[in-house]
Coordinates of C-alpha atoms in Angstrom, one line a residue:
X1301 CA 80.0 68.9 59.0
X1302 CA 80.2 65.9 61.3
X1303 CA 84.0 66.3 61.4
X1304 CA 83.7 69.9 62.5
X1305 CA 81.2 69.0 65.2
X1306 CA 83.6 66.3 66.5
X1307 CA 86.5 68.7 66.5
X1308 CA 84.5 71.3 68.4
X1309 CA 83.4 68.7 71.0
X1310 CA 87.0 67.6 71.4
X1311 CA 88.1 71.3 71.8
X1312 CA 85.4 71.9 74.4
X1313 CA 86.3 68.7 76.3
X1314 CA 90.0 69.7 76.3
X1315 CA 89.2 73.2 77.5
X1316 CA 86.9 71.8 80.1
X1317 CA 89.6 69.5 81.3
X1318 CA 92.1 72.3 81.5
X1319 CA 89.6 74.5 83.4
X1320 CA 88.9 71.6 85.8
X1321 CA 92.6 71.0 86.5
X1322 CA 93.1 74.7 87.1
X1323 CA 89.7 75.3 88.9
X1324 CA 91.4 76.6 92.1
X1325 CA 93.5 79.1 90.2
X1326 CA 90.5 80.2 88.2
X1327 CA 88.5 80.8 91.3
X1328 CA 91.3 82.7 93.0
X1329 CA 91.8 84.8 89.9
X1330 CA 88.1 85.8 89.9
X1331 CA 88.2 86.6 93.6
X1332 CA 91.4 88.7 93.2
X1333 CA 90.2 90.7 90.2
X1334 CA 86.5 91.1 90.5
X1335 CA 85.6 91.5 94.2
X1336 CA 87.9 94.3 95.3
X1337 CA 86.7 97.8 96.1
X1338 CA 88.2 101.2 95.6
X1339 CA 90.3 102.4 98.6
X1340 CA 91.0 106.1 99.1
X1341 CA 94.3 107.5 100.4
X1342 CA 95.1 107.6 104.0
X1343 CA 93.7 110.4 106.1
X1344 CA 94.1 111.4 109.8
X1345 CA 91.5 110.3 112.3
X1346 CA 89.7 113.2 114.0
X1347 CA 88.7 111.7 117.3
X1348 CA 86.2 113.4 119.5
X1349 CA 87.8 115.1 122.6
X1350 CA 86.5 115.2 126.1
X1351 CA 86.5 118.2 128.4
X1352 CA 89.8 120.2 128.9
X1353 CA 89.5 119.7 132.7
X1354 CA 88.0 116.8 134.6
X1355 CA 85.0 117.4 136.8
X1356 CA 86.3 114.6 139.1
X1357 CA 89.7 113.1 139.8
X1358 CA 90.3 109.8 138.1
X1359 CA 89.7 107.7 141.2
X1360 CA 86.5 109.6 142.0
X1361 CA 84.7 108.8 138.8
X1362 CA 83.6 105.5 137.2
X1363 CA 86.4 103.3 136.0
X1364 CA 87.7 103.6 132.4
X1365 CA 87.4 100.3 130.6
X1366 CA 89.9 99.0 128.0
X1367 CA 89.1 95.7 126.4
X1368 CA 91.9 94.2 124.3
X1369 CA 90.8 91.2 122.2
X1370 CA 93.3 89.1 120.2
X1371 CA 92.2 87.0 117.3
X1372 CA 93.0 83.3 117.1
X1373 CA 95.6 83.6 119.8
X1374 CA 96.6 80.2 121.2
X1375 CA 96.9 79.8 125.0
X1376 CA 100.5 78.7 124.4
X1377 CA 101.4 81.7 122.3
X1378 CA 101.9 83.8 125.5
X1379 CA 104.5 83.2 128.2
X1380 CA 102.1 83.9 131.1
X1381 CA 101.4 80.2 131.6
X1382 CA 105.0 79.1 131.1
X1383 CA 104.8 78.7 127.3
X1384 CA 105.5 81.1 124.4
X1385 CA 106.0 80.9 120.7
X1386 CA 108.8 78.7 119.4
X1387 CA 109.3 76.9 122.6
X1388 CA 109.4 80.1 124.6
X1389 CA 111.9 81.9 122.5
X1390 CA 109.5 84.8 122.0
X1391 CA 108.1 85.9 125.4
X1392 CA 105.2 88.2 126.0
X1393 CA 106.5 90.4 128.8
X1394 CA 103.7 93.1 128.5
X1395 CA 100.8 90.6 128.5
X1396 CA 102.5 88.8 131.4
X1397 CA 102.8 92.2 133.2
X1398 CA 99.1 92.8 132.7
X1399 CA 98.2 89.4 134.0
X1400 CA 100.4 89.7 137.0
X1401 CA 98.9 93.0 138.2
X1402 CA 95.3 91.7 138.2
X1403 CA 93.3 88.5 138.1
X1404 CA 94.2 85.5 136.0
X1405 CA 91.3 83.1 135.2
X1406 CA 93.0 79.7 134.7
X1407 CA 89.9 78.1 133.3
X1408 CA 88.6 80.8 130.9
X1409 CA 86.6 79.9 127.8
X1410 CA 85.6 81.7 124.6
X1411 CA 82.0 81.9 123.6
X1412 CA 82.5 79.4 120.8
X1413 CA 85.3 78.1 118.6
X1414 CA 85.1 80.7 115.9
X1415 CA 85.2 84.4 115.5
X1416 CA 81.9 86.1 115.2
X1417 CA 79.6 84.3 117.6
X1418 CA 82.2 84.7 120.3
X1419 CA 82.2 88.4 119.7
X1420 CA 78.4 88.5 119.9
X1421 CA 78.6 86.8 123.3
X1422 CA 81.2 89.2 124.5
X1423 CA 79.0 92.1 123.5
X1424 CA 75.7 90.8 124.8
X1425 CA 76.4 88.3 127.6
X1426 CA 73.9 85.9 125.9
X1427 CA 74.2 82.5 124.2
X1428 CA 73.4 82.1 120.5
X1429 CA 70.4 80.1 121.7
X1430 CA 68.9 83.5 122.6
X1431 CA 70.4 85.9 120.0
X1432 CA 70.3 83.5 117.0
X1433 CA 73.8 84.6 116.1
X1434 CA 75.3 81.1 115.9
X1435 CA 77.5 81.0 112.7
X1436 CA 80.3 83.2 111.5
X1437 CA 79.3 85.4 108.5
X1438 CA 81.4 84.5 105.5
X1439 CA 81.8 86.7 102.4
X1440 CA 79.7 85.8 99.4
X1441 CA 81.5 83.1 97.3
X1442 CA 83.9 82.1 100.1
X1443 CA 82.3 78.7 100.7
X1444 CA 82.3 77.7 97.1
X1445 CA 85.8 79.0 96.5
X1446 CA 87.2 77.2 99.5
X1447 CA 85.4 74.0 98.4
X1448 CA 87.1 74.3 94.9
X1449 CA 90.5 74.9 96.4
X1450 CA 90.1 72.1 98.9
X1451 CA 89.2 69.7 96.1
X1452 CA 92.7 70.1 94.6
X1453 CA 94.5 69.3 97.9
X1454 CA 95.4 65.9 99.2
X1455 CA 95.2 66.3 103.0
X1456 CA 93.6 63.0 103.9
X1457 CA 90.6 64.9 105.3
X1458 CA 87.1 63.9 104.2
X1459 CA 85.3 66.3 101.8
X1460 CA 83.3 69.1 103.4
X1461 CA 79.6 68.2 104.1
X1462 CA 77.2 70.5 102.3
X1463 CA 74.1 71.5 104.2
X1464 CA 71.4 70.5 101.7
X1465 CA 68.8 72.0 104.0
X1466 CA 70.2 75.6 103.6
X1467 CA 67.8 77.6 101.5
X1468 CA 69.2 79.1 98.3
X1469 CA 67.9 82.5 99.2
X1470 CA 69.8 82.7 102.5
X1471 CA 70.8 86.1 103.8
X1472 CA 73.7 87.7 101.9
X1473 CA 76.9 88.4 103.8
X1474 CA 76.1 92.1 104.4
X1475 CA 72.9 91.2 106.1
X1476 CA 74.3 88.6 108.4
X1477 CA 74.7 90.3 111.7
X1478 CA 73.9 90.8 115.4
X1479 CA 70.3 92.1 115.5
X1480 CA 70.0 95.7 116.6
X1481 CA 67.4 94.6 119.1
X1482 CA 70.2 93.1 121.2
X1483 CA 71.7 95.2 123.9
X1484 CA 75.5 95.4 123.9
X1485 CA 77.9 96.4 126.7
X1486 CA 78.7 99.5 124.7
X1487 CA 75.0 100.6 124.8
X1488 CA 74.8 100.0 128.5
X1489 CA 77.9 102.1 129.1
X1490 CA 76.8 104.8 126.7
X1491 CA 73.6 105.1 128.6
X1492 CA 75.5 106.1 131.7
X1493 CA 77.6 108.7 129.9
X1494 CA 80.7 106.7 128.9
X1495 CA 82.4 107.7 125.7
X1496 CA 82.6 104.5 123.7
X1497 CA 85.1 103.7 121.0
X1498 CA 85.7 100.7 118.9
X1499 CA 89.0 100.1 117.0
X1500 CA 89.7 97.1 114.8
X1501 CA 87.7 94.0 113.8
X1502 CA 84.0 93.9 114.2
X1503 CA 82.5 90.9 112.3
X1504 CA 79.0 91.4 113.7
X1505 CA 77.5 92.7 110.5
X1506 CA 78.0 95.3 107.8
X1507 CA 74.5 96.7 107.2
X1508 CA 73.4 99.9 109.0
X1509 CA 71.6 98.0 111.8
X1510 CA 74.6 95.9 112.7
X1511 CA 77.7 98.2 112.4
X1512 CA 79.4 99.5 115.6
X1513 CA 77.9 103.0 115.6
X1514 CA 74.5 101.4 115.7
X1515 CA 75.4 99.0 118.5
X1516 CA 76.5 101.6 121.1
X1517 CA 79.8 103.0 119.9
X1518 CA 80.2 106.7 119.6
X1519 CA 83.2 106.2 117.3
X1520 CA 84.5 103.3 115.3
X1521 CA 87.7 102.8 113.3
X1522 CA 86.8 99.6 111.5
X1523 CA 89.0 96.9 109.8
X1524 CA 87.3 97.1 106.4
X1525 CA 89.1 94.2 104.9
X1526 CA 92.0 92.0 106.1
X1527 CA 95.6 92.7 105.0
X1528 CA 97.9 94.0 107.8
X1529 CA 100.0 95.8 105.1
X1530 CA 99.9 95.7 101.3
X1531 CA 101.4 92.4 100.1
X1532 CA 104.2 94.3 98.2
X1533 CA 105.0 96.8 101.0
X1534 CA 108.8 97.0 101.4
X1535 CA 108.4 96.7 105.2
X1536 CA 106.2 93.5 105.2
X1537 CA 107.1 89.9 105.6
X1538 CA 104.5 87.5 104.2
X1539 CA 104.0 83.8 104.9
X1540 CA 101.5 82.2 102.6
X1541 CA 100.2 78.8 103.5
X1542 CA 99.9 76.6 100.4
X1543 CA 98.3 73.8 102.3
X1544 CA 95.4 75.9 103.6
X1545 CA 92.4 76.8 101.3
X1546 CA 91.2 79.5 103.7
X1547 CA 94.6 81.2 103.6
X1548 CA 94.6 81.1 99.8
X1549 CA 91.2 82.7 99.7
X1550 CA 92.2 85.5 102.1
X1551 CA 95.2 86.5 100.1
X1552 CA 93.1 86.8 97.0
X1553 CA 90.1 88.5 98.6
X1554 CA 91.6 90.8 101.2
X1555 CA 92.7 94.4 100.8
X1556 CA 94.5 96.9 103.0
X1557 CA 91.6 99.1 104.1
X1558 CA 89.9 100.9 106.9
X1559 CA 86.8 103.0 107.5
X1560 CA 85.8 105.5 110.1
X1561 CA 82.3 105.8 111.4
X1562 CA 80.9 103.8 108.5
X1563 CA 82.5 106.1 105.9
X1564 CA 84.4 105.3 102.8
X1565 CA 87.3 102.9 102.7
X1566 CA 90.7 104.4 103.0
X1567 CA 94.3 103.3 103.4
X1568 CA 95.4 102.6 107.0
X1569 CA 98.3 104.5 108.4
X1570 CA 100.6 101.5 108.9
X1571 CA 100.9 97.9 110.0
X1572 CA 97.4 97.3 111.5
X1573 CA 98.4 96.2 114.9
X1574 CA 100.7 99.2 115.4
X1575 CA 98.5 101.7 113.7
X1576 CA 95.4 100.7 115.7
X1577 CA 97.6 101.0 118.9
X1578 CA 98.7 104.5 117.8
X1579 CA 95.0 105.4 117.4
X1580 CA 94.1 103.8 120.7
X1581 CA 96.7 105.9 122.5
X1582 CA 95.1 109.0 120.9
X1583 CA 91.7 107.9 122.1
X1584 CA 93.1 107.6 125.7
X1585 CA 94.6 111.1 125.5
X1586 CA 91.5 112.6 124.0
X1587 CA 89.2 111.1 126.7
X1588 CA 91.5 111.3 129.8
X1589 CA 89.1 113.7 131.6
X1590 CA 85.9 111.6 131.2
X1591 CA 85.0 107.9 131.6
X1592 CA 85.6 105.9 128.4
X1593 CA 85.2 102.4 127.1
X1594 CA 87.8 101.4 124.5
X1595 CA 87.3 98.1 122.6
X1596 CA 90.5 97.4 120.8
X1597 CA 89.8 94.3 118.7
X1598 CA 93.0 93.2 117.1
X1599 CA 93.2 91.2 113.9
X1600 CA 96.5 89.6 115.0
X1601 CA 97.3 86.8 115.0
X1602 CA 94.7 85.7 112.4
X1603 CA 95.8 84.9 108.9
X1604 CA 97.0 86.1 106.5
X1605 CA 100.4 85.9 108.3
X1606 CA 102.1 89.2 107.9
X1607 CA 104.7 90.9 110.1
X1608 CA 106.8 94.0 109.9
X1609 CA 110.4 93.4 108.9
X1610 CA 111.6 94.9 112.2
X1611 CA 109.6 92.3 114.2
X1612 CA 110.6 89.5 111.9
X1613 CA 114.3 90.3 112.4
X1614 CA 113.9 90.8 116.1
X1615 CA 112.5 87.4 116.9
X1616 CA 115.6 85.7 115.5
X1617 CA 116.3 82.7 113.3
X1618 CA 113.2 80.6 113.8
X1619 CA 112.1 77.9 111.5
X1620 CA 109.9 77.3 109.6
X1621 CA 109.3 80.7 108.0
X1622 CA 105.6 80.7 108.9
X1623 CA 106.5 80.2 112.6
X1624 CA 108.9 83.1 112.5
X1625 CA 106.3 85.4 110.9
X1626 CA 103.7 84.3 113.4
X1627 CA 106.2 84.9 116.3
X1628 CA 106.8 88.4 115.0
X1629 CA 103.0 89.0 114.9
X1630 CA 102.7 87.9 118.6
X1631 CA 105.6 90.3 119.4
X1632 CA 103.6 93.2 117.9
X1633 CA 100.5 92.2 119.8
X1634 CA 102.4 92.2 123.1
X1635 CA 103.9 95.6 122.3
X1636 CA 100.4 96.9 121.8
X1637 CA 99.4 95.8 125.2
X1638 CA 102.5 97.4 126.7
X1639 CA 101.9 100.7 125.0
X1640 CA 98.3 100.9 126.2
X1641 CA 99.4 100.2 129.8
X1642 CA 102.2 102.8 129.6
X1643 CA 99.8 105.5 128.2
X1644 CA 97.3 104.9 130.9
X1645 CA 100.1 105.3 133.5
X1646 CA 101.4 108.4 131.8
X1647 CA 97.9 110.0 131.9
X1648 CA 97.4 109.1 135.6
X1649 CA 94.6 106.8 134.7
X1650 CA 96.1 103.3 135.5
X1651 CA 94.8 103.0 139.0
X1652 CA 91.1 103.3 138.1
X1653 CA 91.1 101.7 134.7
X1654 CA 89.9 98.2 134.0
X1655 CA 91.9 96.3 131.3
X1656 CA 90.6 93.1 130.0
X1657 CA 92.7 90.8 127.8
X1658 CA 91.4 87.8 126.0
X1659 CA 91.2 86.0 122.6
X1660 CA 88.1 85.3 120.6
X1661 CA 88.9 81.5 120.4
X1662 CA 91.8 79.2 120.5
X1663 CA 94.6 79.0 117.9
X1664 CA 93.9 77.7 114.5
X1665 CA 95.2 74.3 113.2
X1666 CA 95.1 75.5 109.6
X1667 CA 98.2 77.7 110.1
X1668 CA 100.3 74.5 110.5
X1669 CA 101.9 75.2 113.9
X1670 CA 101.3 72.3 116.3
X1671 CA 102.2 74.0 119.6
X1672 CA 99.9 77.0 119.6
X1673 CA 97.3 75.4 122.0
X1674 CA 99.7 73.1 123.9
X1675 CA 99.1 71.1 126.0
X1676 CA 95.4 71.0 125.0
X1677 CA 94.0 69.0 122.1
X1678 CA 92.1 70.6 119.3
X1679 CA 92.0 73.9 117.5
X1680 CA 89.7 76.7 116.5
X1681 CA 86.8 75.0 114.7
X1682 CA 86.6 72.3 117.4
X1683 CA 85.1 72.3 120.9
X1684 CA 88.1 70.5 122.4
X1685 CA 89.9 72.6 124.9
X1686 CA 92.4 73.9 122.4
X1687 CA 89.6 75.5 120.5
X1688 CA 87.9 77.3 123.4
X1689 CA 90.4 77.6 126.3
X1690 CA 91.6 81.2 126.1
X1691 CA 93.6 83.6 128.2
X1692 CA 91.4 86.0 130.2
X1693 CA 93.0 88.6 132.5
X1694 CA 91.3 91.5 134.3
X1695 CA 93.4 94.3 135.8
X1696 CA 91.9 96.9 138.0
X1697 CA 94.4 98.2 140.5
X1698 CA 91.8 100.1 142.5
X1699 CA 89.8 97.0 143.1
X1700 CA 91.7 93.7 142.3
X1701 CA 94.8 92.6 144.1
X1702 CA 97.8 91.8 142.0
X1703 CA 98.5 88.1 141.5
X1704 CA 94.9 87.1 142.1
X1705 CA 94.2 83.6 140.6
X1706 CA 90.9 81.9 140.0
X1707 CA 90.2 78.3 139.1
X1708 CA 86.4 79.0 138.6
X1709 CA 85.3 78.2 135.0
X1710 CA 84.3 81.5 133.3
X1711 CA 83.4 82.4 129.7
X1712 CA 83.0 85.3 127.4
X1713 CA 79.3 85.6 128.3
X1714 CA 80.5 86.8 131.7
X1715 CA 82.2 90.0 130.5
X1716 CA 79.0 92.1 129.9
X1717 CA 77.6 91.6 133.5
X1718 CA 81.2 92.0 134.9
X1719 CA 81.9 95.3 133.2
X1720 CA 78.4 96.6 133.7
X1721 CA 78.7 96.0 137.5
X1722 CA 82.1 97.7 137.6
X1723 CA 80.7 100.8 135.9
X1724 CA 77.5 100.9 137.8
X1725 CA 75.3 100.1 134.8
X1726 CA 72.0 98.2 135.2
X1727 CA 71.5 95.1 133.2
X1728 CA 68.5 95.0 130.9
X1729 CA 65.4 93.7 132.6
X1730 CA 63.5 92.6 129.5
X1731 CA 65.8 89.7 128.6
X1732 CA 67.9 86.9 130.1
X1733 CA 71.6 87.6 130.6
X1734 CA 73.4 84.3 130.7
X1735 CA 76.7 85.6 132.0
X1736 CA 77.7 86.2 135.6
X1737 CA 79.6 89.0 137.3
X1738 CA 83.2 87.8 137.7
X1739 CA 84.1 90.5 140.1
X1740 CA 82.4 88.4 142.8
X1741 CA 85.3 86.0 142.5
X1742 CA 87.8 88.7 143.1
X1743 CA 85.8 89.5 146.3
X1744 CA 86.1 85.9 147.5
X1745 CA 82.6 84.9 146.5
X1746 CA 81.3 82.1 144.3
X1747 CA 79.2 82.6 141.2
X1748 CA 76.3 80.4 140.4
X1749 CA 74.8 79.3 137.1
X1750 CA 71.7 77.2 136.4
X1751 CA 72.8 73.5 136.7
X1752 CA 76.4 74.8 137.2
X1753 CA 76.7 74.5 133.4
X1754 CA 78.3 76.4 130.5
X1755 CA 77.2 75.6 127.0
X1756 CA 78.6 75.8 123.4
X1757 CA 76.6 75.1 120.3
X1758 CA 77.3 75.0 116.5
X1759 CA 74.4 73.2 114.8
X1760 CA 74.6 69.5 115.6
X1761 CA 77.9 69.9 117.5
X1762 CA 77.0 70.6 121.1
X1763 CA 79.0 70.8 124.4
X1764 CA 78.2 71.3 128.0
X1765 CA 80.7 71.7 130.9
X1766 CA 79.1 71.0 134.3
X1767 CA 81.5 71.3 137.2
X1768 CA 84.6 69.3 136.2
X1769 CA 82.8 67.2 133.6
X1770 CA 82.6 68.1 130.0
X1771 CA 80.4 66.4 127.4
X1772 CA 80.8 66.9 123.6
X1773 CA 78.2 65.4 121.3
X1774 CA 78.1 65.4 117.5
X1775 CA 75.9 64.0 114.8
X1776 CA 78.8 63.9 112.3
X1777 CA 80.5 61.8 113.4
X1778 CA 77.7 60.3 115.6
X1779 CA 79.7 60.3 118.8
X1780 CA 80.0 61.5 122.4
X1781 CA 83.1 62.4 124.3
X1782 CA 83.1 62.7 128.1
X1783 CA 86.0 64.0 130.0
X1784 CA 86.7 64.7 133.7
X1785 CA 88.7 67.9 133.3
X1786 CA 89.9 67.9 136.9
X1787 CA 91.7 64.6 136.3
X1788 CA 92.2 64.9 132.5
X1789 CA 92.5 68.6 131.5
X1790 CA 93.9 67.7 128.1
X1791 CA 91.1 65.4 127.1
X1792 CA 93.0 62.2 126.5
X1793 CA 90.6 59.6 128.0
X1794 CA 87.1 59.5 126.7
X1795 CA 84.9 58.2 129.5
X1796 CA 81.6 58.1 127.6
X1797 CA 81.4 54.3 127.6
X1798 CA 82.3 54.0 131.2
X1799 CA 79.8 56.5 132.6
X1800 CA 76.6 56.1 130.4
X1801 CA 74.4 57.6 133.2
X1802 CA 76.4 60.8 133.3
X1803 CA 76.3 61.0 129.5
X1804 CA 72.6 60.7 129.6
X1805 CA 72.1 63.3 132.3
X1806 CA 74.4 65.8 130.5
X1807 CA 72.7 65.1 127.2
X1808 CA 69.5 66.0 128.9
X1809 CA 71.0 69.4 129.8
X1810 CA 71.9 69.9 126.2
X1811 CA 68.5 68.9 125.0
X1812 CA 66.8 71.3 127.4
X1813 CA 69.2 74.1 126.4
X1814 CA 68.3 73.4 122.7
X1815 CA 64.5 73.2 123.4
X1816 CA 64.6 76.8 124.7
X1817 CA 66.6 78.0 121.7
X1818 CA 65.5 80.3 119.0
X1819 CA 66.5 79.2 115.4
X1820 CA 69.7 80.5 114.0
X1821 CA 69.4 83.9 112.1
X1822 CA 70.7 82.1 109.0
X1823 CA 71.7 78.5 108.4
X1824 CA 75.1 77.1 108.1
X1825 CA 76.2 76.4 104.6
X1826 CA 78.6 73.5 105.0
X1827 CA 80.6 71.5 107.5
X1828 CA 84.4 71.5 107.3
X1829 CA 86.3 68.3 108.4
X1830 CA 88.9 69.2 111.0
X1831 CA 91.5 66.8 112.4
X1832 CA 91.5 67.1 116.2
X1833 CA 95.2 66.2 116.7
X1834 CA 96.8 67.3 113.4
X1835 CA 97.4 70.6 111.8
X1836 CA 96.3 71.4 108.3
X1837 CA 100.0 71.0 107.2
X1838 CA 100.0 67.3 108.3
X1839 CA 98.5 64.4 106.4
X1840 CA 95.4 62.8 108.1
X1841 CA 95.6 59.0 108.3
X1842 CA 93.2 56.3 109.3
X1843 CA 92.5 56.3 113.0
X1844 CA 92.9 60.1 113.3
X1845 CA 90.0 61.7 115.1
X1846 CA 88.0 64.1 112.8
X1847 CA 85.0 66.3 113.6
X1848 CA 82.8 68.3 111.3
X1849 CA 82.5 72.0 112.1
X1850 CA 79.3 73.6 110.8
X1851 CA 79.3 77.2 109.5

């Protein structure tokens, strides 16, 4: 009997050891095989149509508004500022054309350094300190799966820090969203008879209270999952990133799926960037005789890296493979912008249509491409300039002179009051709107903010820009970074030790901002270590600067 017990224990130990060695593969197998949903066949989208004839000429009615949002687009991914992917080998002529015909904000910032809270600020004009929407919702099991995968990789990064204060009964993924009590730009425009349409990514909640149709959109074509095309599609080129745990999770979890007006999941009609643009063109045609707001929230150039074979061949022989795939994705995004502009022109709507182009945050370091945010330091998941400095262009030929440039710092919170003012919508009077109307800058006026400050917050990692000065403070590591962006826009010289009085004064601004904050709607679960100056594909060594990003 004793011998059998010993044998059984040995077998259990061996099997346990095998399971531990293969823990990442086991986790990914579970995700890929037990978390997918049924996806119906493709079906045509039946968009609502406006009147056959317009009551007023296009220039006599409120402006149409098209807001095109890229995902994780680095400021050096476009050629507008002299850059471009692969050392400029892949220009973005349509995005450049849009920028040239309107106003370029040379110091534009995202709401934060990750997806969802930025989108909430775009929609509401309010800081997370007021909405509570501070952290990006993550699918159930993602945090633990990524932790398991990370533990099998030797990147030189410290292990993630688990938030032990997070309650075990935290809100499930489906219930993490922007509260319905918040007022979005779509709701403001809907109230003054705009037809409002959302196409693409949402990421502000999946429950009925949070979905686009409940937040002011008459129609919504939603990205239900996250593949641009099926992984085995004959027209797709995939670039999997074996050094990135997030990428490995996405390939296992994501499906090729869409939904319309909160209906069942179905198969999209093509490569997401192109298909969404096809549908956006249909929306413009269907609503050409009435004011409309089209929010086209692209998934590109977020991972998983997938391009059409046509775009992959068109960008040329670029190495490494992931860079060529990424360049092809940028090409498709640029083509989308051009097609939207051309359709507005064809419909006679271009003169009195506002087009806004931006990205939800800076480029991601975890894709292993070091130039995406050049010349700025940092990535998505950091508050260094590379994580939050984004393109922001506003074209409105009827109002804004081509070639207008602004050096005034602006941020995503400014879009709601700007678009509301352009359309003639009143701001809500029962809450504070933190953003400012950027059209004043086009008119040669200045905009003012309390203490001349813009804020960013993710738990203990907090930032304020006041004039040309920018202070970052973090509890992990316990450190402050102070930069004069007028003299050091790429944040090379930390002046915190040289100017302690300024650090103290700006810390006071952060403390006051935090004192007035509501608690987050749900706590962050963990804090990922991110190297400020190295991509995920590079080994982190002693002396490299590392921050912890709470989510």
